[in-house]
Amino acid sequence: MSTESKPTTGSRSLSPVIIVVSFVLLIGFLYLIGQGLRRAYAGPIAIGQKVPAFELTTFEGAVIRTADWQGKVIVVNFWASWCKPCEQEAADLEQAWQRYRPGGEVLFLGVDYVDTEPEARAFIEKFGLTYPNGPDLRTKISQMFRIQGVPETYIIDRGGRLAFVKKGPTTLNEITGVIDQLLAQAP
Amino acid sequence: MVAEIGFGALIVAFVVSIYGIVAGIYGARRHAEPWLESGRRAMLLTWPLITLAVLCLVALLVGGHYEVQYVYNVTSSFMPLYLKVTALWGGQAGSLVFWSWLMAAFASAVTLRKWDRDREFLPWVIVVTLVTLAFFLGLVIFVENPFVRFWQMPDGRQAVAMFAPRGALPLVPMEGRGLNPLLRHPGMILHPPMLYLGFVSFVIPYAFGIAALVTGRTDDRWIRITRRWTLVAWLFLSLGLILGSRWAYDVLGWGGYWGWDPVEIAAFMPWLSGTAFLHSVMIQEKRGLFKRWNMILIILTYALVIFGTFLTRSGVLSSVHAFAQSAIGPLFFGFIAITFLGSLGLLLYRWNDLRSEGVMTSLLSREALFLLNNLLFMGVLVVCFWGVIYPLISEIITGQKVTVGPSYYERSTGPLFAALLLLMGIAPLSAWGHSTLKTLGRALWKPLVASVVIVVGLWVGGIRAWSALLAFWLVALVSLVTLYEYYRAVVARHRRTGENYLRALWNLAGRNRRRYGGYIIHLGVVLMALGIIGIELFQTETQGTVQPGGSLRLGNYTMLFQRLDVFDTQDGRNVARAVVSVFKGDRYVGELHPRRDFFYDSQQTMTIPGVRSTMEDDFYVLLVDWQSSAQGITFKVYHNPLVNWLWVGGLVFILGTLVAAWPDREAEPTRARATQSLAAQRVRP
Amino acid sequence: MSKIKTGEVRFFWQGWVWGAMLVLILAGIVVQPVLAQQPTPSDDEVNAIAKTMYCPVCENVPLDVCPTQACAQWRELIRQKLAEGWTEQQIKDYFVAQYGDRVLGEPPRRGLHWLVYVLPPLSFLIGVVIVINVIRSMRRPLSLNASSPLGADAPSAAEDPYLQQLEEELRRRERGE
């Protein structure tokens, strides 16, 4: 043992600062992982939860803010032109929109996820979609809803809370059933 | 019935592990030898029990018992027998059972060791290994049970449960869903077991390290005992990584072997810290330095093993490799928090006892250079860790995901790897304790001059890129130094003993396996570096759409597209297979069959390249698209120079590790230490 | 339970590549007339840019080799923009604006993302400092005339000290020490 030869602090007892720092680093790391885990497990916005306001810029350039539609029912449909099941439901969605459009109590929003514009426009034209459709710029909306894929459909009630989630293609009967029920509720 | 037996065996194994932990702690606290012995036997018992569970699961898999959810998810009647067996680790639940089984095997192997020496380590080795084992068994039993079955409820709903719910009838699907097609490749069949073996065997040195910390026995005994375990762990981890790369090259169809995918990195990180550990323990053994650092490294390695498993399985990161998200994440998180905090606390508690015993005398001594090696490995580790973790930070703080891709890793680790190569050329020439520029220079100058000559030759030969020249110089230097070391030692031995050169070489390597095995490993690394340099710096590619009879050119190669066959196979695939002829210059060199397999049952596609492989280069053809374009079939073609040296180097690398880890015939030299008599006293109550 | 889950995720990126060729044909109709006058940028030019980009549909797989329909569309978009005379930077900026920072192979160098580039070198420097400190604190100043602690390796003139050392080691080993 050559402890007598230690000239500097290298082998003396540990300073409390280092102890604290190392624990803080480790706990910080654990916190980070915990947060990541929480996010991964949180899944999409839960039913009954308030949906934060967002805005959609349509392919025509109009900006639609959900904040302007408070007290109304909002249907948010995520789709993409490369997604085959989205084609199944497109006609049904349009039909549902035609049904509620005159009433002005329901807003349909088509959010185009990770898509290219020419293909998206072709898709809209093919299925004759007339409700507002726009690209999900910077994938902000889909990250907010934490979608797992397309198609997914979310229906927000008059109180701005999420009332219905459908993963996979939806049908006319399914959404009209939900919407009628929500319209019946007082705002 | 079989499922019940398997599940029962798992539960008994879990209970036995818990008992072993309790017996170990109690025995250590009370110095009660019978309790210790009982704990030891409990540990020994876990392996047969889990073996029984594994056999039950394999029987279910092979027998096509699709009423078991796991069997339904990973097998189908199309699959050949060997795939049904290896489907054991094809899904989350089964691979956790498999993990536990390997872990128990290693735990039992440690138990069988003669424990008359160093007995004070025994209880804590038992506790640490069994805690790890019990955790994984707990995951299997409570969260990811591979034996749960489908049931038809009285009200018509389907349920999944271990035991029949009231009034439910068994539900037996006619056919299973089949193993993920990406996993139906020899490389992928062996890759997970190798990685798991590497992972679990690192638990053993960690357990001894913790035992040393708890008992306060801070000499290098724990390192000497676990030296071989560490090498074995490292061997399997390296094998797992190499096999994984090979699989990626053959199956993933992107012309590369390593994509810096988060999950690849998760397996690479324990390898990095493990490699640093392998080197730095030698400093402690020879010179008594850096005890704290070695302890930090083994704790870090274990932590990275657990963290890597967590990353792969919890769904925190999305990745091509990721298992489906499951409920094990939070439990894993708890385990990580407890083990990491516990290890750190213990380490800091013993910090003052882990003082270095020696002094460092020279900046060029081998211990100083090993320290530099550790610094570089840690540098690579930080780059990897940060790259994996940063997207999480970004998502939490900014709400936006980011990608940290290969360019980041390549740019950041490139110089570090180059420095490591350089160090690999110098460090073997320096002596323990003391080296000067003069002694080092005398050993180095011949290989140095020769390597410079080689680089000048390459320059004359037409290679101009400075990065390539630098890389080749490093490769040449390291291989020459290593070979020169062998040469000098063989000559010295020949001169002294009069043995012929071959015999001298054999005996030399036989008597100092760690050193000469290590040199073989270095040579393997150099050969691998050659392959990596080839593909990283000289890879070329082109893509084009051609009609039958049309051709694509890439460098000296021409690819002539003959025809495309599309057909269904017996095992549920739709195959689109192109036939292309390859010409090198004007010479016909062979026919390749790049193809795309579409698996009906899992709706997945797989791109299998056609590869013409030689030691000089690979010509690698991918079928990109044959449906969407009227102009013909789209191919992507890569030219990968020297890439085969990567696999050859891998083999040499493994060979070297085997040499280094091969058991010695003679017993380890016993060294009288003060602590040992103390140990002997403790054994007898 | 997991049955349903994977089923849901499946339509994310599997399968539909094979059925949804219609859209691509449509795309062909839209794209073709635009390109008619100009030479089509080659696949290699497209791939050179796609190589450093990532599409959210197939995470961690570079765009140039990702086999999904969405990625094929992205590559066509790159081709179209190239044909319109856009530079690589303009194309990347467009993609970032459309789909977010994650399309880039590494985070853009601004704001918080600087951490990605700064932290590894910084921690390496800290490591260097620690190593230097450790070496300094461990080093016993070796006075010139004092024998080194090992004693053995004072180089003798005639023989190569390395060979001596090696033989010494071999001798020790053979004695079974």
PDB file of C-alpha atoms in Angstrom, chain B residues 409-527:
ATOM      1  CA  TYR B 409     -23.164   8.808 -34.974  1.00  0.00           C
ATOM      2  CA  GLU B 410     -20.711   8.407 -37.818  1.00  0.00           C
ATOM      3  CA  ARG B 411     -19.367  11.917 -37.511  1.00  0.00           C
ATOM      4  CA  SER B 412     -19.081  11.779 -33.727  1.00  0.00           C
ATOM      5  CA  THR B 413     -17.683   8.291 -33.296  1.00  0.00           C
ATOM      6  CA  GLY B 414     -15.461   8.204 -36.389  1.00  0.00           C
ATOM      7  CA  PRO B 415     -12.506  10.095 -34.849  1.00  0.00           C
ATOM      8  CA  LEU B 416     -12.889   8.156 -31.603  1.00  0.00           C
ATOM      9  CA  PHE B 417     -12.755   4.818 -33.409  1.00  0.00           C
ATOM     10  CA  ALA B 418      -9.733   6.011 -35.378  1.00  0.00           C
ATOM     11  CA  ALA B 419      -8.004   6.996 -32.138  1.00  0.00           C
ATOM     12  CA  LEU B 420      -8.844   3.598 -30.685  1.00  0.00           C
ATOM     13  CA  LEU B 421      -7.232   1.913 -33.670  1.00  0.00           C
ATOM     14  CA  LEU B 422      -4.115   4.016 -33.229  1.00  0.00           C
ATOM     15  CA  LEU B 423      -4.022   3.132 -29.563  1.00  0.00           C
ATOM     16  CA  MET B 424      -4.390  -0.511 -30.477  1.00  0.00           C
ATOM     17  CA  GLY B 425      -1.217  -0.132 -32.492  1.00  0.00           C
ATOM     18  CA  ILE B 426       0.776   1.487 -29.710  1.00  0.00           C
ATOM     19  CA  ALA B 427      -0.451   0.074 -26.431  1.00  0.00           C
ATOM     20  CA  PRO B 428       0.677  -3.542 -26.938  1.00  0.00           C
ATOM     21  CA  LEU B 429       4.235  -2.237 -27.260  1.00  0.00           C
ATOM     22  CA  SER B 430       4.309  -0.335 -24.026  1.00  0.00           C
ATOM     23  CA  ALA B 431       5.215  -2.008 -20.760  1.00  0.00           C
ATOM     24  CA  TRP B 432       3.340  -2.150 -17.502  1.00  0.00           C
ATOM     25  CA  GLY B 433       4.626   0.330 -15.009  1.00  0.00           C
ATOM     26  CA  HIS B 434       7.144   2.141 -17.057  1.00  0.00           C
ATOM     27  CA  SER B 435       7.729   3.035 -20.664  1.00  0.00           C
ATOM     28  CA  THR B 436       9.653   5.826 -22.238  1.00  0.00           C
ATOM     29  CA  LEU B 437       9.525   7.340 -25.666  1.00  0.00           C
ATOM     30  CA  LYS B 438      12.782   5.620 -26.347  1.00  0.00           C
ATOM     31  CA  THR B 439      11.643   2.079 -25.530  1.00  0.00           C
ATOM     32  CA  LEU B 440       8.363   2.632 -27.284  1.00  0.00           C
ATOM     33  CA  GLY B 441      10.026   4.129 -30.329  1.00  0.00           C
ATOM     34  CA  ARG B 442      12.428   1.255 -30.601  1.00  0.00           C
ATOM     35  CA  ALA B 443       9.573  -1.231 -30.714  1.00  0.00           C
ATOM     36  CA  LEU B 444       7.419   0.854 -32.974  1.00  0.00           C
ATOM     37  CA  TRP B 445       9.636   2.146 -35.723  1.00  0.00           C
ATOM     38  CA  LYS B 446       9.752  -0.932 -37.947  1.00  0.00           C
ATOM     39  CA  PRO B 447       5.979  -1.492 -38.206  1.00  0.00           C
ATOM     40  CA  LEU B 448       5.548   2.261 -38.505  1.00  0.00           C
ATOM     41  CA  VAL B 449       7.848   2.518 -41.501  1.00  0.00           C
ATOM     42  CA  ALA B 450       6.257  -0.519 -43.128  1.00  0.00           C
ATOM     43  CA  SER B 451       2.757   0.888 -42.668  1.00  0.00           C
ATOM     44  CA  VAL B 452       3.789   4.214 -44.191  1.00  0.00           C
ATOM     45  CA  VAL B 453       5.237   2.327 -47.157  1.00  0.00           C
ATOM     46  CA  ILE B 454       1.884   0.592 -47.617  1.00  0.00           C
ATOM     47  CA  VAL B 455       0.013   3.895 -47.547  1.00  0.00           C
ATOM     48  CA  VAL B 456       2.377   5.402 -50.103  1.00  0.00           C
ATOM     49  CA  GLY B 457       1.708   2.334 -52.226  1.00  0.00           C
ATOM     50  CA  LEU B 458      -2.035   2.912 -51.957  1.00  0.00           C
ATOM     51  CA  TRP B 459      -1.569   6.557 -52.889  1.00  0.00           C
ATOM     52  CA  VAL B 460       0.404   5.591 -55.950  1.00  0.00           C
ATOM     53  CA  GLY B 461      -2.293   2.994 -56.658  1.00  0.00           C
ATOM     54  CA  GLY B 462      -4.812   5.795 -57.007  1.00  0.00           C
ATOM     55  CA  ILE B 463      -6.520   6.212 -53.652  1.00  0.00           C
ATOM     56  CA  ARG B 464      -6.618   9.925 -52.917  1.00  0.00           C
ATOM     57  CA  ALA B 465      -9.243  10.431 -50.220  1.00  0.00           C
ATOM     58  CA  TRP B 466      -7.348  11.389 -47.079  1.00  0.00           C
ATOM     59  CA  SER B 467      -9.868   9.708 -44.797  1.00  0.00           C
ATOM     60  CA  ALA B 468      -9.381   6.413 -46.637  1.00  0.00           C
ATOM     61  CA  LEU B 469      -5.599   6.752 -46.559  1.00  0.00           C
ATOM     62  CA  LEU B 470      -5.647   7.521 -42.847  1.00  0.00           C
ATOM     63  CA  ALA B 471      -7.948   4.584 -42.177  1.00  0.00           C
ATOM     64  CA  PHE B 472      -5.830   2.186 -44.209  1.00  0.00           C
ATOM     65  CA  TRP B 473      -2.683   3.447 -42.497  1.00  0.00           C
ATOM     66  CA  LEU B 474      -4.196   2.709 -39.105  1.00  0.00           C
ATOM     67  CA  VAL B 475      -5.261  -0.745 -40.215  1.00  0.00           C
ATOM     68  CA  ALA B 476      -1.807  -1.475 -41.600  1.00  0.00           C
ATOM     69  CA  LEU B 477      -0.077  -0.176 -38.486  1.00  0.00           C
ATOM     70  CA  VAL B 478      -2.141  -2.235 -36.075  1.00  0.00           C
ATOM     71  CA  SER B 479      -1.847  -5.441 -38.035  1.00  0.00           C
ATOM     72  CA  LEU B 480       1.898  -5.003 -38.497  1.00  0.00           C
ATOM     73  CA  VAL B 481       2.458  -4.193 -34.847  1.00  0.00           C
ATOM     74  CA  THR B 482       0.421  -7.198 -33.786  1.00  0.00           C
ATOM     75  CA  LEU B 483       2.142  -9.580 -36.167  1.00  0.00           C
ATOM     76  CA  TYR B 484       5.524  -8.131 -35.222  1.00  0.00           C
ATOM     77  CA  GLU B 485       4.744  -8.724 -31.563  1.00  0.00           C
ATOM     78  CA  TYR B 486       4.030 -12.358 -32.343  1.00  0.00           C
ATOM     79  CA  TYR B 487       7.191 -12.601 -34.359  1.00  0.00           C
ATOM     80  CA  ARG B 488       9.432 -11.128 -31.695  1.00  0.00           C
ATOM     81  CA  ALA B 489       7.974 -13.313 -28.993  1.00  0.00           C
ATOM     82  CA  VAL B 490       8.265 -16.472 -31.086  1.00  0.00           C
ATOM     83  CA  VAL B 491      11.885 -15.677 -31.955  1.00  0.00           C
ATOM     84  CA  ALA B 492      12.692 -14.979 -28.336  1.00  0.00           C
ATOM     85  CA  ARG B 493      11.162 -18.234 -27.250  1.00  0.00           C
ATOM     86  CA  HIS B 494      12.810 -20.171 -30.023  1.00  0.00           C
ATOM     87  CA  ARG B 495      16.172 -18.769 -29.029  1.00  0.00           C
ATOM     88  CA  ARG B 496      15.705 -19.623 -25.395  1.00  0.00           C
ATOM     89  CA  THR B 497      14.076 -23.052 -25.562  1.00  0.00           C
ATOM     90  CA  GLY B 498      15.243 -24.292 -28.943  1.00  0.00           C
ATOM     91  CA  GLU B 499      11.688 -25.202 -29.947  1.00  0.00           C
ATOM     92  CA  ASN B 500      10.857 -24.839 -33.607  1.00  0.00           C
ATOM     93  CA  TYR B 501       8.906 -21.742 -34.549  1.00  0.00           C
ATOM     94  CA  LEU B 502       5.475 -23.332 -34.829  1.00  0.00           C
ATOM     95  CA  ARG B 503       5.823 -25.054 -31.521  1.00  0.00           C
ATOM     96  CA  ALA B 504       7.147 -21.876 -29.986  1.00  0.00           C
ATOM     97  CA  LEU B 505       4.081 -20.023 -31.259  1.00  0.00           C
ATOM     98  CA  TRP B 506       1.752 -22.684 -29.890  1.00  0.00           C
ATOM     99  CA  ASN B 507       3.352 -22.735 -26.465  1.00  0.00           C
ATOM    100  CA  LEU B 508       3.569 -18.995 -26.313  1.00  0.00           C
ATOM    101  CA  ALA B 509      -0.115 -18.557 -26.957  1.00  0.00           C
ATOM    102  CA  GLY B 510      -0.917 -21.457 -24.660  1.00  0.00           C
ATOM    103  CA  ARG B 511       0.961 -19.982 -21.738  1.00  0.00           C
ATOM    104  CA  ASN B 512      -0.326 -16.482 -21.950  1.00  0.00           C
ATOM    105  CA  ARG B 513      -3.710 -16.913 -23.478  1.00  0.00           C
ATOM    106  CA  ARG B 514      -5.095 -13.628 -22.412  1.00  0.00           C
ATOM    107  CA  ARG B 515      -2.343 -11.633 -24.053  1.00  0.00           C
ATOM    108  CA  TYR B 516      -2.059 -13.606 -27.272  1.00  0.00           C
ATOM    109  CA  GLY B 517      -5.781 -14.232 -27.522  1.00  0.00           C
ATOM    110  CA  GLY B 518      -6.148 -10.506 -27.099  1.00  0.00           C
ATOM    111  CA  TYR B 519      -3.775  -9.931 -30.009  1.00  0.00           C
ATOM    112  CA  ILE B 520      -5.856 -12.243 -32.176  1.00  0.00           C
ATOM    113  CA  ILE B 521      -8.892 -10.206 -31.198  1.00  0.00           C
ATOM    114  CA  HIS B 522      -7.022  -7.071 -32.245  1.00  0.00           C
ATOM    115  CA  LEU B 523      -6.288  -8.646 -35.612  1.00  0.00           C
ATOM    116  CA  GLY B 524      -9.973  -9.513 -35.935  1.00  0.00           C
ATOM    117  CA  VAL B 525     -10.912  -5.923 -35.174  1.00  0.00           C
ATOM    118  CA  VAL B 526      -8.477  -4.703 -37.810  1.00  0.00           C
ATOM    119  CA  LEU B 527      -9.971  -7.000 -40.441  1.00  0.00           C
TER     120      LEU B 527
END
